[in-house]
């Protein structure tokens, strides 16, 4: 394929990508297009390499031919040039052919490739995407308690062994550490700089030198209050570069602080020593991420790992699976829907086999071109804005645009018994790298009920957890999970506070339908009891 042709193919391929907004890392579905973009770039690069190889082959053949000729000619120059044909060809070579060779050598074969690359750069992920993906890896590391080696090697729980995976390099680990450092997140800086150092010590070649890694590492450890370890790494750095200005300054400062600390400890009474040792142990136990804005962080992440679920065997014994015809609904009398109790209070129900594979693919096909970064409503201004605690992209599908959407809406009404005419449009969401939605309520906009249709299996992570009651519901392709956000009295049910856990491995697609209170007056009648 000519480079000009490759350029056209690439532009065609990128037409779709350019129609979407950035934040590639927030949707695995849209990130797949980047793979095809990169594949076409590689094709263009290989064309460039072939062109360079062809050029060098021509130059090589010319050099070999002249090497033989000049070796022969210089043995008897006068005799050689005494032949008129040889004399003519020498004039021709020096006047014409060497000029042609010069033009060939100077010809830049990279023009086509550079042109393609320049055109495509405007559609590439940006710094925010790279930072977002890096922070997603650290979020997965914390949520699922993964060590850096597990992530770096790619040996994550739920990983398909048949899926190609390239381990992280020293440069990759160093980049994660730098991104954490730029946020003054010294905990993750230490973890990833240590991993980079281990891989360097293990013999891996890298463009990042050990001195640079040790510089970041010693300072991040110092910032977490571990003077002795910071001092050890600083000394190791200075063995490699004794003239390192910052390390020499740090060495003196760390030694001064450590001497000061040792002096205080030497003058302490036994009781004070015991107290200080106790405080030291407690500080060591608490070492890790600093407390953040989410008070239930620990409980949320625990549930995401499948820990701390509060379903006792006695309560479990009251959970059932059944065939439901939804109060003798004509459609389900002969073909009832499979219904499973997931939780009792709040009551969470799973309907199985709600969507077929062909319907799922059609919904994804309709939604994918329109996926945009999911937003939340600012509680103060009411303006929709993106948030770091909701990592996904979503699209809204209306009933009139395709028969499959209309059928899904009708099916939701039939199985729940609720009026969908007053409901929100069908929302399709696709989660990105470490995709999640932290704990929240759905009844903020008088949403009476929520129904989430799972359109993919997720090998690892991606559960929906209810932090107030300790419940966890795992993705199962084709099923739908349903619960009421409001009591029949119209009061909000605060036990429905829930979250979408980060996706560790896989690609999570979900369709959401939020049914409003209005329109359900005769389908779920109001009561005066606020807790019913």
Short mmCIF file of C-alpha atoms in Angstrom, two decimals:
data_model
loop_
_atom_site.label_atom_id
_atom_site.label_comp_id
_atom_site.label_asym_id
_atom_site.label_seq_id
_atom_site.Cartn_x
_atom_site.Cartn_y
_atom_site.Cartn_z
CA UNK A 1 0.00 0.00 0.00
CA UNK A 2 1.36 3.45 -0.90
CA UNK A 3 1.90 5.90 1.93
CA UNK A 4 -0.69 8.23 0.40
CA UNK A 5 -3.21 5.40 0.52
CA UNK A 6 -2.33 4.61 4.11
CA UNK A 7 -2.99 8.25 5.00
CA UNK A 8 -6.52 8.00 3.55
CA UNK A 9 -7.22 4.78 5.45
CA UNK A 10 -6.03 6.35 8.69
CA UNK A 11 -8.13 9.47 8.22
CA UNK A 12 -11.19 7.31 7.51
CA UNK A 13 -10.51 5.22 10.59
CA UNK A 14 -10.11 8.32 12.72
CA UNK A 15 -13.27 10.04 11.53
CA UNK A 16 -15.28 8.18 14.15
CA UNK A 17 -12.72 8.80 16.91
CA UNK A 18 -12.66 12.53 16.26
CA UNK A 19 -16.43 12.72 16.68
CA UNK A 20 -16.16 11.66 20.32
CA UNK A 21 -14.85 13.76 23.17
CA UNK A 22 -11.57 13.06 24.93
CA UNK A 23 -11.23 11.26 28.29
CA UNK A 24 -10.47 8.02 26.45
CA UNK A 25 -9.55 6.25 29.70
CA UNK A 26 -13.14 6.57 30.98
CA UNK A 27 -14.57 4.10 28.44
CA UNK A 28 -13.07 0.76 27.41
CA UNK A 29 -15.53 0.65 24.48
CA UNK A 30 -14.08 3.79 22.94
CA UNK A 31 -10.51 2.88 23.83
CA UNK A 32 -10.79 -0.10 21.47
CA UNK A 33 -10.75 2.36 18.56
CA UNK A 34 -7.32 3.51 19.67
CA UNK A 35 -6.00 -0.02 19.13
CA UNK A 36 -7.09 0.10 15.49
CA UNK A 37 -5.59 3.56 15.14
CA UNK A 38 -2.30 2.27 16.50
CA UNK A 39 -2.49 -0.78 14.23
CA UNK A 40 -2.82 1.47 11.17
CA UNK A 41 0.06 3.60 12.41
CA UNK A 42 2.23 0.49 12.65
CA UNK A 43 1.25 -0.40 9.06
CA UNK A 44 2.30 3.08 7.96
CA UNK A 45 5.56 2.76 9.91
CA UNK A 46 6.32 -0.59 8.26
CA UNK A 47 5.72 0.97 4.84
CA UNK A 48 8.23 3.66 5.75
CA UNK A 49 10.75 1.03 6.89
CA UNK A 50 10.31 -0.89 3.62
CA UNK A 51 10.86 2.31 1.65
CA UNK A 52 14.05 3.01 3.61
CA UNK A 53 15.21 -0.58 3.12
CA UNK A 54 14.56 -0.34 -0.65
CA UNK A 55 16.57 2.89 -0.77
CA UNK A 56 19.47 1.35 1.17
CA UNK A 57 19.36 -1.73 -1.05
CA UNK A 58 19.76 0.45 -4.14
CA UNK A 59 22.65 2.34 -2.54
CA UNK A 60 24.24 -0.95 -1.44
CA UNK A 61 24.06 -2.43 -4.97
CA UNK A 62 25.55 0.75 -6.44
CA UNK A 63 28.39 0.72 -3.89
CA UNK A 64 29.17 -2.97 -4.50
CA UNK A 65 29.22 -2.47 -8.29
CA UNK A 66 31.55 0.53 -8.05
CA UNK A 67 33.76 -1.20 -5.49
CA UNK A 68 34.52 -3.99 -7.97
CA UNK A 69 34.92 -1.55 -10.85
CA UNK A 70 37.25 0.87 -9.03
CA UNK A 71 39.38 -2.00 -7.68
CA UNK A 72 39.96 -3.19 -11.24
CA UNK A 73 40.40 0.28 -12.75
CA UNK A 74 42.96 1.51 -10.24
CA UNK A 75 45.27 -1.45 -10.91
CA UNK A 76 46.07 0.06 -14.34
CA UNK A 77 44.39 3.47 -14.54
CA UNK A 78 45.86 4.49 -17.92
CA UNK A 79 45.16 1.14 -19.50
CA UNK A 80 41.58 1.19 -18.15
CA UNK A 81 40.86 4.70 -19.44
CA UNK A 82 42.56 3.88 -22.72
CA UNK A 83 39.33 2.14 -23.61
CA UNK A 84 36.96 4.86 -24.87
CA UNK A 85 33.87 3.20 -23.41
CA UNK A 86 35.43 3.18 -19.93
CA UNK A 87 36.42 6.85 -20.33
CA UNK A 88 32.86 7.77 -21.42
CA UNK A 89 31.28 5.88 -18.54
CA UNK A 90 33.59 7.56 -16.01
CA UNK A 91 32.50 10.97 -17.29
CA UNK A 92 28.86 9.88 -17.18
CA UNK A 93 29.13 8.45 -13.66
CA UNK A 94 30.76 11.50 -12.17
CA UNK A 95 28.60 14.00 -14.05
CA UNK A 96 25.21 12.27 -13.78
CA UNK A 97 25.03 9.04 -11.79
CA UNK A 98 26.74 10.29 -8.63
CA UNK A 99 24.32 13.22 -8.65
CA UNK A 100 21.39 10.81 -8.90
CA UNK A 101 22.84 8.78 -6.03
CA UNK A 102 23.20 11.94 -3.96
CA UNK A 103 19.52 12.74 -4.56
CA UNK A 104 18.55 9.19 -3.58
CA UNK A 105 20.57 9.32 -0.33
CA UNK A 106 19.19 12.73 0.55
CA UNK A 107 15.60 11.73 -0.22
CA UNK A 108 13.55 11.69 3.00
CA UNK A 109 11.40 8.55 2.90
CA UNK A 110 9.73 9.51 6.19
CA UNK A 111 7.58 12.29 4.72
CA UNK A 112 4.47 10.11 4.33
CA UNK A 113 4.76 8.55 7.76
CA UNK A 114 5.45 11.87 9.52
CA UNK A 115 2.49 13.41 7.72
CA UNK A 116 0.21 10.60 8.91
CA UNK A 117 1.52 10.83 12.43
CA UNK A 118 1.07 14.60 12.56
CA UNK A 119 -2.52 14.33 11.32
CA UNK A 120 -3.36 11.68 13.89
CA UNK A 121 -1.77 13.36 16.90
CA UNK A 122 -4.80 15.60 17.35
CA UNK A 123 -6.87 12.47 18.01
CA UNK A 124 -4.42 10.85 20.43
CA UNK A 125 -5.01 10.59 24.19
CA UNK A 126 -3.59 13.58 26.04
CA UNK A 127 -1.78 14.10 29.34
CA UNK A 128 -5.07 13.95 31.23
CA UNK A 129 -5.79 10.52 29.75
CA UNK A 130 -2.37 9.20 30.72
CA UNK A 131 -2.67 10.63 34.23
CA UNK A 132 -6.23 9.31 34.55
CA UNK A 133 -5.17 5.80 33.52
CA UNK A 134 -2.22 5.90 35.94
CA UNK A 135 -4.44 6.96 38.83
CA UNK A 136 -6.90 4.24 37.86
CA UNK A 137 -4.14 1.63 38.27
CA UNK A 138 -3.36 3.00 41.73
CA UNK A 139 -7.07 2.97 42.59
CA UNK A 140 -7.29 -0.70 41.58
CA UNK A 141 -4.15 -1.39 43.59
CA UNK A 142 -5.76 0.05 46.73
CA UNK A 143 -9.29 -1.27 46.26
CA UNK A 144 -8.26 -4.85 45.57
CA UNK A 145 -5.11 -4.81 47.73
CA UNK A 146 -2.71 -5.67 44.94
CA UNK A 147 1.04 -5.38 45.31
CA UNK A 148 3.06 -3.54 42.67
CA UNK A 149 4.65 -6.76 41.36
CA UNK A 150 1.21 -8.26 40.64
CA UNK A 151 0.21 -5.22 38.61
CA UNK A 152 3.58 -4.83 36.91
CA UNK A 153 3.66 -8.49 35.85
CA UNK A 154 0.04 -8.31 34.66
CA UNK A 155 -0.95 -11.36 36.70
CA UNK A 156 -4.27 -9.88 37.87
CA UNK A 157 -7.12 -11.99 39.28
CA UNK A 158 -9.55 -12.91 36.49
CA UNK A 159 -7.06 -12.31 33.67
CA UNK A 160 -7.64 -14.50 30.62
CA UNK A 161 -4.38 -16.36 30.00
CA UNK A 162 -5.05 -16.26 26.25
CA UNK A 163 -5.09 -12.45 26.19
CA UNK A 164 -1.74 -10.95 25.22
CA UNK A 165 -0.21 -8.77 27.92
CA UNK A 166 3.12 -6.96 28.04
CA UNK A 167 4.53 -6.49 31.56
CA UNK A 168 5.26 -3.00 32.83
CA UNK A 169 8.77 -1.72 32.24
CA UNK A 170 10.97 0.28 34.60
CA UNK A 171 9.88 3.38 32.67
CA UNK A 172 6.19 2.49 33.23
CA UNK A 173 6.66 2.05 36.99
CA UNK A 174 8.70 5.24 37.18
CA UNK A 175 5.94 7.14 35.35
CA UNK A 176 3.32 5.98 37.88
CA UNK A 177 5.60 7.06 40.72
CA UNK A 178 6.11 10.48 39.14
CA UNK A 179 2.38 11.03 38.68
CA UNK A 180 1.80 10.16 42.35
CA UNK A 181 4.65 12.48 43.34
CA UNK A 182 3.10 15.39 41.42
CA UNK A 183 0.01 14.99 43.65
CA UNK A 184 2.17 14.84 46.81
CA UNK A 185 0.98 11.22 47.13
CA UNK A 186 4.20 9.94 48.68
CA UNK A 187 2.65 6.59 49.63
CA UNK A 188 2.18 5.53 46.00
CA UNK A 189 5.38 7.30 44.97
CA UNK A 190 7.32 5.02 47.31
CA UNK A 191 5.54 1.86 46.10
CA UNK A 192 6.13 2.47 42.41
CA UNK A 193 9.66 3.84 42.71
CA UNK A 194 10.55 0.74 44.75
CA UNK A 195 9.08 -1.47 42.02
CA UNK A 196 11.09 0.39 39.38
CA UNK A 197 14.20 -0.09 41.52
CA UNK A 198 13.54 -3.83 41.96
CA UNK A 199 13.23 -4.28 38.21
CA UNK A 200 16.45 -2.35 37.64
CA UNK A 201 18.24 -4.42 40.31
CA UNK A 202 16.87 -7.52 38.56
CA UNK A 203 18.81 -6.65 35.43
CA UNK A 204 16.16 -4.96 33.31
CA UNK A 205 17.60 -2.39 30.94
CA UNK A 206 16.10 1.08 31.16
CA UNK A 207 16.51 4.64 29.98
CA UNK A 208 15.73 5.76 33.54
CA UNK A 209 18.85 5.72 35.68
CA UNK A 210 19.01 4.41 39.24
CA UNK A 211 20.12 7.77 40.65
CA UNK A 212 16.89 9.44 39.54
CA UNK A 213 14.75 6.67 41.03
CA UNK A 214 16.64 6.76 44.34
CA UNK A 215 16.23 10.54 44.47
CA UNK A 216 12.42 10.26 44.30
CA UNK A 217 12.35 7.24 46.57
CA UNK A 218 14.41 8.69 49.43
CA UNK A 219 12.40 11.90 49.49
CA UNK A 220 8.99 10.18 49.40
CA UNK A 221 10.07 7.94 52.30
CA UNK A 222 11.28 10.96 54.26
CA UNK A 223 7.93 12.68 53.71
CA UNK A 224 6.26 9.69 55.39
CA UNK A 225 8.43 10.09 58.48
CA UNK A 226 10.91 7.23 58.00
CA UNK A 227 14.22 9.04 58.48
CA UNK A 228 16.48 5.98 58.73
CA UNK A 229 15.22 4.41 55.49
CA UNK A 230 15.40 7.78 53.71
CA UNK A 231 18.99 8.11 54.89
CA UNK A 232 19.90 4.60 53.67
CA UNK A 233 18.57 5.29 50.17
CA UNK A 234 20.35 8.66 50.09
CA UNK A 235 23.66 6.97 50.93
CA UNK A 236 23.04 4.42 48.17
CA UNK A 237 22.43 7.27 45.74
CA UNK A 238 25.67 9.01 46.71
CA UNK A 239 27.68 5.84 46.10
CA UNK A 240 26.54 6.09 42.48
CA UNK A 241 26.88 9.88 42.19
CA UNK A 242 28.96 11.44 44.95
CA UNK A 243 28.53 14.94 43.47
CA UNK A 244 24.71 14.87 43.53
CA UNK A 245 23.94 18.28 45.02
CA UNK A 246 20.44 17.61 46.40
CA UNK A 247 21.41 14.22 47.84
CA UNK A 248 24.41 15.73 49.64
CA UNK A 249 22.15 18.37 51.15
CA UNK A 250 19.58 15.76 52.16
CA UNK A 251 22.27 13.57 53.69
CA UNK A 252 23.34 16.32 56.09
CA UNK A 253 19.74 17.22 56.91
CA UNK A 254 18.65 13.60 57.51
CA UNK A 255 21.70 12.91 59.69
CA UNK A 256 21.03 16.07 61.70
CA UNK A 257 17.35 15.18 62.22
CA UNK A 258 18.22 11.59 63.13
CA UNK A 259 20.85 12.70 65.66
CA UNK A 260 18.34 15.10 67.17
CA UNK A 261 15.75 12.33 67.38
CA UNK A 262 18.23 9.90 68.97
CA UNK A 263 19.19 12.52 71.56
CA UNK A 264 15.56 13.01 72.57
CA UNK A 265 15.06 9.25 72.80
CA UNK A 266 18.17 8.84 74.97
CA UNK A 267 16.85 11.37 77.48
CA UNK A 268 13.38 9.79 77.68
CA UNK A 269 12.19 7.90 80.72
CA UNK A 270 11.15 4.27 80.37
CA UNK A 271 7.50 5.26 80.44
CA UNK A 272 7.99 7.85 77.73
CA UNK A 273 9.92 5.31 75.62
CA UNK A 274 7.08 2.81 75.85
CA UNK A 275 4.58 5.50 74.88
CA UNK A 276 6.70 6.61 71.92
CA UNK A 277 7.18 3.01 70.72
CA UNK A 278 3.43 2.48 70.94
CA UNK A 279 2.78 5.64 68.93
CA UNK A 280 5.41 4.55 66.42
CA UNK A 281 3.70 1.16 65.95
CA UNK A 282 0.31 2.81 65.58
CA UNK A 283 1.69 5.23 62.99
CA UNK A 284 3.25 2.31 61.11
CA UNK A 285 -0.06 0.43 61.13
CA UNK A 286 -1.83 3.48 59.73
CA UNK A 287 0.76 4.08 57.04
CA UNK A 288 -0.86 4.20 53.65
CA UNK A 289 -3.28 6.44 51.85
CA UNK A 290 -4.32 9.53 53.75
CA UNK A 291 -7.97 9.89 54.74
CA UNK A 292 -10.07 11.39 51.95
CA UNK A 293 -13.51 12.87 51.33
CA UNK A 294 -15.34 9.51 51.43
CA UNK A 295 -16.12 8.49 55.03
CA UNK A 296 -17.15 4.96 54.03
CA UNK A 297 -14.08 4.33 51.85
CA UNK A 298 -12.94 1.32 53.85
CA UNK A 299 -16.36 -0.34 53.86
CA UNK A 300 -16.89 0.39 50.16
CA UNK A 301 -13.58 -1.17 49.11
CA UNK A 302 -14.09 -4.11 51.46
CA UNK A 303 -17.41 -4.93 49.80
CA UNK A 304 -15.81 -4.55 46.35
CA UNK A 305 -13.40 -7.34 47.35
CA UNK A 306 -16.30 -9.52 48.49
CA UNK A 307 -15.48 -9.00 52.16
CA UNK A 308 -17.77 -7.82 54.97
CA UNK A 309 -21.01 -8.84 53.25
CA UNK A 310 -23.72 -8.93 55.93
CA UNK A 311 -25.91 -11.73 54.62
CA UNK A 312 -26.15 -14.28 57.45
CA UNK A 313 -27.05 -17.94 56.72
CA UNK A 314 -30.43 -17.38 58.39
CA UNK A 315 -31.22 -14.43 56.15
CA UNK A 316 -29.85 -16.30 53.15
CA UNK A 317 -32.31 -19.12 53.82
CA UNK A 318 -35.17 -16.67 53.20
CA UNK A 319 -33.81 -15.73 49.74
CA UNK A 320 -35.47 -17.59 46.86
CA UNK A 321 -35.39 -18.07 43.11
CA UNK A 322 -38.75 -18.25 41.36
CA UNK A 323 -40.57 -18.00 38.06
CA UNK A 324 -42.54 -14.77 38.10
CA UNK A 325 -45.51 -13.85 35.91
CA UNK A 326 -45.82 -10.38 37.54
CA UNK A 327 -49.37 -10.79 38.84
CA UNK A 328 -50.54 -12.86 35.85
CA UNK A 329 -49.22 -10.52 33.20
CA UNK A 330 -50.42 -11.94 29.83
CA UNK A 331 -46.88 -12.07 28.43
CA UNK A 332 -45.49 -14.06 31.36
CA UNK A 333 -48.25 -16.50 32.25
CA UNK A 334 -46.91 -19.12 29.84
CA UNK A 335 -43.32 -17.89 29.78
CA UNK A 336 -42.55 -16.51 33.25
CA UNK A 337 -39.36 -14.56 33.92
CA UNK A 338 -36.63 -15.97 36.17
CA UNK A 339 -36.46 -13.92 39.36
CA UNK A 340 -33.87 -14.19 42.14
CA UNK A 341 -33.74 -12.49 45.54
CA UNK A 342 -30.37 -10.77 45.99
CA UNK A 343 -31.15 -8.94 49.26
CA UNK A 344 -34.03 -8.52 51.70
CA UNK A 345 -33.84 -4.97 53.12
CA UNK A 346 -33.74 -3.05 50.87
CA UNK A 347 -35.27 -5.64 48.61
CA UNK A 348 -33.02 -6.18 45.61
CA UNK A 349 -34.20 -8.49 42.84
CA UNK A 350 -32.33 -9.90 39.87
CA UNK A 351 -34.21 -10.82 36.70
CA UNK A 352 -32.32 -13.31 34.57
CA UNK A 353 -32.12 -13.48 30.75
CA UNK A 354 -33.73 -10.08 30.18
CA UNK A 355 -31.73 -9.21 27.07
CA UNK A 356 -30.48 -11.50 24.31
CA UNK A 357 -26.95 -11.24 22.92
CA UNK A 358 -28.27 -9.71 19.68
CA UNK A 359 -30.21 -7.05 21.62
CA UNK A 360 -27.13 -6.25 23.71
CA UNK A 361 -24.97 -5.82 20.62
CA UNK A 362 -27.59 -3.55 19.03
CA UNK A 363 -27.76 -1.33 22.13
CA UNK A 364 -23.97 -1.07 22.23
CA UNK A 365 -23.90 -0.26 18.51
CA UNK A 366 -26.42 2.56 19.01
CA UNK A 367 -24.70 3.95 22.08
CA UNK A 368 -21.03 3.77 21.14
CA UNK A 369 -20.89 6.78 18.75
CA UNK A 370 -22.59 8.94 21.38
CA UNK A 371 -20.67 7.95 24.50
CA UNK A 372 -19.63 11.01 26.49
CA UNK A 373 -17.98 11.38 29.88
CA UNK A 374 -20.59 10.69 32.57
CA UNK A 375 -21.51 13.76 34.61
CA UNK A 376 -23.02 14.50 37.99
CA UNK A 377 -25.17 17.41 39.08
CA UNK A 378 -23.33 19.94 41.26
CA UNK A 379 -25.37 20.07 44.52
CA UNK A 380 -24.79 23.83 44.84
CA UNK A 381 -25.07 25.14 41.27
CA UNK A 382 -27.09 22.33 39.70
CA UNK A 383 -24.70 22.39 36.72
CA UNK A 384 -23.66 19.06 35.19
CA UNK A 385 -19.94 18.43 35.55
CA UNK A 386 -17.45 15.58 35.38
CA UNK A 387 -16.16 14.08 38.61
CA UNK A 388 -13.14 11.94 39.51
CA UNK A 389 -15.40 9.58 41.46
CA UNK A 390 -17.43 8.65 38.39
CA UNK A 391 -15.19 7.07 35.76
CA UNK A 392 -17.35 6.07 32.80
CA UNK A 393 -18.96 7.30 29.62
CA UNK A 394 -22.66 7.20 28.90
CA UNK A 395 -25.21 7.78 26.17
CA UNK A 396 -28.98 8.19 26.24
CA UNK A 397 -31.24 6.20 23.89
CA UNK A 398 -34.82 7.21 23.12
CA UNK A 399 -37.60 4.74 22.40
CA UNK A 400 -38.40 6.11 18.93
CA UNK A 401 -34.92 5.82 17.44
CA UNK A 402 -34.82 2.03 17.18
CA UNK A 403 -37.37 -0.78 17.76
CA UNK A 404 -34.99 -2.60 20.12
CA UNK A 405 -34.96 0.36 22.55
CA UNK A 406 -38.75 0.51 22.51
CA UNK A 407 -38.93 -3.25 23.17
CA UNK A 408 -36.53 -2.96 26.12
CA UNK A 409 -38.55 -0.13 27.66
CA UNK A 410 -41.75 -2.15 27.31
CA UNK A 411 -40.08 -5.21 28.79
CA UNK A 412 -38.96 -3.16 31.81
CA UNK A 413 -42.55 -1.99 32.34
CA UNK A 414 -43.88 -5.53 32.01
CA UNK A 415 -41.52 -7.15 34.52
CA UNK A 416 -41.53 -4.34 37.12
CA UNK A 417 -45.16 -3.27 36.79
CA UNK A 418 -44.07 0.38 36.76
CA UNK A 419 -44.98 3.03 34.22
CA UNK A 420 -41.96 3.88 32.03
CA UNK A 421 -43.73 6.69 30.16
CA UNK A 422 -42.59 9.11 32.89
CA UNK A 423 -39.19 7.44 33.33
CA UNK A 424 -35.86 8.75 32.11
CA UNK A 425 -34.53 7.58 28.77
CA UNK A 426 -32.46 4.41 28.66
CA UNK A 427 -28.92 5.26 29.76
CA UNK A 428 -26.09 3.11 28.41
CA UNK A 429 -22.85 3.30 30.37
CA UNK A 430 -19.42 1.87 29.62
CA UNK A 431 -16.74 1.90 32.28
CA UNK A 432 -13.09 2.71 31.59
CA UNK A 433 -9.78 1.76 33.19
CA UNK A 434 -10.59 1.23 36.86
CA UNK A 435 -14.11 2.42 35.99
CA UNK A 436 -16.29 3.13 39.02
CA UNK A 437 -19.03 5.26 40.55
CA UNK A 438 -18.44 5.88 44.25
CA UNK A 439 -21.28 5.65 46.85
CA UNK A 440 -24.32 7.77 45.98
CA UNK A 441 -28.13 7.83 46.09
CA UNK A 442 -30.41 7.53 43.07
CA UNK A 443 -33.43 9.30 44.60
CA UNK A 444 -32.02 12.82 44.31
CA UNK A 445 -34.27 13.54 41.32
CA UNK A 446 -37.37 11.80 42.72
CA UNK A 447 -36.32 8.51 41.15
CA UNK A 448 -38.67 5.95 42.64
CA UNK A 449 -36.88 2.86 41.33
CA UNK A 450 -33.68 1.83 39.61
CA UNK A 451 -33.17 -0.99 37.16
CA UNK A 452 -29.70 -1.85 35.85
CA UNK A 453 -29.35 -4.27 32.94
CA UNK A 454 -25.91 -5.87 32.85
CA UNK A 455 -24.72 -6.20 29.26
CA UNK A 456 -21.38 -7.93 29.91
CA UNK A 457 -19.77 -10.37 32.28
CA UNK A 458 -16.87 -8.89 34.22
CA UNK A 459 -14.08 -11.37 35.04
CA UNK A 460 -12.90 -9.41 38.08
CA UNK A 461 -14.34 -6.45 39.99
CA UNK A 462 -17.24 -4.28 38.87
CA UNK A 463 -19.75 -5.28 41.55
CA UNK A 464 -22.61 -3.01 42.66
CA UNK A 465 -22.37 -2.66 46.44
CA UNK A 466 -24.76 -1.16 48.99
CA UNK A 467 -22.54 0.33 51.66
CA UNK A 468 -25.20 1.02 54.29
CA UNK A 469 -26.39 -2.59 54.50
CA UNK A 470 -23.27 -4.51 53.40
CA UNK A 471 -24.69 -5.97 50.18
CA UNK A 472 -22.85 -6.83 46.96
CA UNK A 473 -24.35 -7.76 43.58
CA UNK A 474 -22.05 -9.09 40.86
CA UNK A 475 -22.39 -8.51 37.11
CA UNK A 476 -24.06 -11.24 35.06
CA UNK A 477 -24.60 -10.65 31.36
CA UNK A 478 -28.23 -10.37 30.26
CA UNK A 479 -29.63 -10.00 33.79
CA UNK A 480 -31.25 -6.94 35.35
CA UNK A 481 -31.00 -5.79 38.98
CA UNK A 482 -33.98 -3.86 40.40
CA UNK A 483 -34.69 -1.98 43.64
CA UNK A 484 -36.88 0.85 44.96
CA UNK A 485 -35.09 4.07 45.95
CA UNK A 486 -38.17 5.48 47.72
CA UNK A 487 -40.47 3.97 50.26
CA UNK A 488 -44.12 3.71 49.21
CA UNK A 489 -44.65 6.82 51.37
CA UNK A 490 -42.43 8.77 48.97
CA UNK A 491 -39.61 9.15 51.50
CA UNK A 492 -36.07 8.32 50.39
CA UNK A 493 -34.69 4.96 51.46
CA UNK A 494 -31.19 5.77 52.72
CA UNK A 495 -30.27 2.09 52.85
CA UNK A 496 -30.10 2.16 49.02
CA UNK A 497 -26.83 4.13 49.02
CA UNK A 498 -24.78 2.18 46.51
CA UNK A 499 -21.67 2.24 44.35
CA UNK A 500 -20.25 0.68 41.21
CA UNK A 501 -16.91 -0.88 42.17
CA UNK A 502 -13.84 -0.36 39.96
CA UNK A 503 -13.54 -2.82 37.09
CA UNK A 504 -10.31 -4.75 37.69
CA UNK A 505 -10.31 -6.92 34.56
CA UNK A 506 -12.85 -6.79 31.76
CA UNK A 507 -15.22 -4.39 30.07
CA UNK A 508 -18.40 -3.40 31.89
CA UNK A 509 -21.44 -2.32 29.88
CA UNK A 510 -24.70 -1.53 31.64
CA UNK A 511 -28.10 -0.04 30.70
CA UNK A 512 -29.87 1.94 33.41
CA UNK A 513 -33.52 2.90 33.69
CA UNK A 514 -34.68 5.25 36.41
CA UNK A 515 -38.45 5.25 37.02
CA UNK A 516 -39.88 8.45 38.49
CA UNK A 517 -42.44 8.75 41.25
CA UNK A 518 -44.90 10.48 38.96
CA UNK A 519 -46.99 8.02 36.99
CA UNK A 520 -46.89 5.23 39.58
CA UNK A 521 -49.84 6.45 41.68
CA UNK A 522 -52.00 3.43 40.83
CA UNK A 523 -49.18 0.93 40.36
CA UNK A 524 -47.43 1.30 43.71
CA UNK A 525 -49.80 3.11 46.00
CA UNK A 526 -48.57 5.60 48.59
CA UNK A 527 -48.72 4.78 52.32
CA UNK A 528 -48.59 7.00 55.39
CA UNK A 529 -45.86 4.87 56.95
CA UNK A 530 -42.53 6.54 56.13
CA UNK A 531 -40.57 3.25 56.33
CA UNK A 532 -42.74 1.18 53.95
#
